Amino acid sequence: QLSEKAYNNYDILEFSENTAGSIFDTAFKKDIHTTQVRGFDIQANRWVTERWRVLGGYNHVYNFNNSTTAAKHRYTVNSGYLDNEFTLTEKLKTRLGTRLDHYSNFGFQTSPSASALYALNDNNKLRGLISRSFRAPTFNDLYWPDEGWAKGNPNLKPEKGIMGEVGWETSFDNPRAGTNLTYFRSFYEQLIQWAEAAGVWSPTNVGSAVIEGVEIEGYLSPMESVDITLGYTYQAAKDDKTNKFLIYQPKHKVDFSINHQNILGWSVGIKGQWTGLRF
């Protein structure tokens, strides 16, 4: 099987500010920030044997930023990835994969991963995952203009982390329903965090941080055309050195969605999220 995709995303953000200090004055200052992302993906997967499937691909991404207050900036990302899925027994499946990214501004980054899924019976499964993550700073992180109250940090480093999780899946057929219970723990180095210092908001790299928690999700299909999901997440996100909670990281979060699909293939739905208090 072979699939290809090309895409172009364009975002524009405008700030209009009254510079005269009076609502009756028409003197306005306008700042315009535009971001464009263009790329293409090529992916192929093949069953090498009845128990071994290989999936691989390549993608190229061009990122361009043009701001009336922060000049022009651009970088490209070329990535290749390979994923191996092994059916060891009728009950046990494993996956081993790796991803290699080359950022024109940050160099090479490698992200390996490994996971396993074990079926206790037809309705209950155990799963586990460990992987390495990488996230580069955004244009806003790096080049947000100095406005007196906020500014970017061009000296930011990418954040790197190791994530692990274990989970339990339970499913039923009539009606179709199930639950997923997951415990996760992530350790980050150089986590990018916006914070205030001397009255100015700016991003910095937190030396190390730990985010762990529990997530439970339930889904139900009372009829063939309707799907309902409800999920709850508890997490504790702390600076690993000071043991203080990270700002903007909520302890509690609830997600829900309802979707309906008719016989013509059209679907309509609603989804929402409630977020608890944050520091």
PDB file of N, CA, C and O in Angstrom, residues 14 53 62 94 133 162 172 232 252 257 259:
ATOM      1  N   GLU A  14      -3.491  39.378  13.352  1.00  0.00           N
ATOM      2  CA  GLU A  14      -3.393  40.824  13.312  1.00  0.00           C
ATOM      3  C   GLU A  14      -3.673  41.436  14.688  1.00  0.00           C
ATOM      4  O   GLU A  14      -4.583  40.991  15.391  1.00  0.00           O
ATOM      5  N   ARG A  53       4.873  -6.856   9.565  1.00  0.00           N
ATOM      6  CA  ARG A  53       4.467  -5.763   8.680  1.00  0.00           C
ATOM      7  C   ARG A  53       5.437  -4.593   8.865  1.00  0.00           C
ATOM      8  O   ARG A  53       5.793  -4.228   9.981  1.00  0.00           O
ATOM      9  N   TYR A  62       8.273  22.781   4.949  1.00  0.00           N
ATOM     10  CA  TYR A  62       8.885  24.107   4.842  1.00  0.00           C
ATOM     11  C   TYR A  62       8.074  25.068   5.705  1.00  0.00           C
ATOM     12  O   TYR A  62       6.852  25.192   5.551  1.00  0.00           O
ATOM     13  N   THR A  94       3.837  -6.708  18.986  1.00  0.00           N
ATOM     14  CA  THR A  94       4.819  -5.701  19.377  1.00  0.00           C
ATOM     15  C   THR A  94       5.126  -4.804  18.192  1.00  0.00           C
ATOM     16  O   THR A  94       4.968  -5.200  17.029  1.00  0.00           O
ATOM     17  N   SER A 133      10.643  11.658  22.723  1.00  0.00           N
ATOM     18  CA  SER A 133       9.950  12.740  22.031  1.00  0.00           C
ATOM     19  C   SER A 133      10.882  13.928  21.835  1.00  0.00           C
ATOM     20  O   SER A 133      11.886  14.088  22.531  1.00  0.00           O
ATOM     21  N   ILE A 162      11.284  11.599  27.420  1.00  0.00           N
ATOM     22  CA  ILE A 162      11.039  10.159  27.355  1.00  0.00           C
ATOM     23  C   ILE A 162       9.673   9.912  27.979  1.00  0.00           C
ATOM     24  O   ILE A 162       9.413  10.336  29.115  1.00  0.00           O
ATOM     25  N   PHE A 172     -16.907  -4.273  24.750  1.00  0.00           N
ATOM     26  CA  PHE A 172     -18.112  -5.105  24.676  1.00  0.00           C
ATOM     27  C   PHE A 172     -18.737  -4.914  23.300  1.00  0.00           C
ATOM     28  O   PHE A 172     -18.577  -3.867  22.673  1.00  0.00           O
ATOM     29  N   TYR A 232     -11.621  11.494  31.247  1.00  0.00           N
ATOM     30  CA  TYR A 232     -11.130  12.313  32.360  1.00  0.00           C
ATOM     31  C   TYR A 232      -9.633  12.077  32.527  1.00  0.00           C
ATOM     32  O   TYR A 232      -9.165  10.928  32.448  1.00  0.00           O
ATOM     33  N   HIS A 252      -6.792  18.767  36.329  1.00  0.00           N
ATOM     34  CA  HIS A 252      -7.990  18.021  35.924  1.00  0.00           C
ATOM     35  C   HIS A 252      -8.459  18.483  34.543  1.00  0.00           C
ATOM     36  O   HIS A 252      -8.428  19.676  34.225  1.00  0.00           O
ATOM     37  N   SER A 257     -17.490  13.983  23.536  1.00  0.00           N
ATOM     38  CA  SER A 257     -17.901  14.176  22.149  1.00  0.00           C
ATOM     39  C   SER A 257     -19.102  13.293  21.839  1.00  0.00           C
ATOM     40  O   SER A 257     -19.272  12.218  22.422  1.00  0.00           O
ATOM     41  N   ASN A 259     -21.106  12.050  18.179  1.00  0.00           N
ATOM     42  CA  ASN A 259     -21.067  12.071  16.717  1.00  0.00           C
ATOM     43  C   ASN A 259     -22.184  11.212  16.140  1.00  0.00           C
ATOM     44  O   ASN A 259     -22.507  10.147  16.681  1.00  0.00           O
TER      45      ASN A 259
END
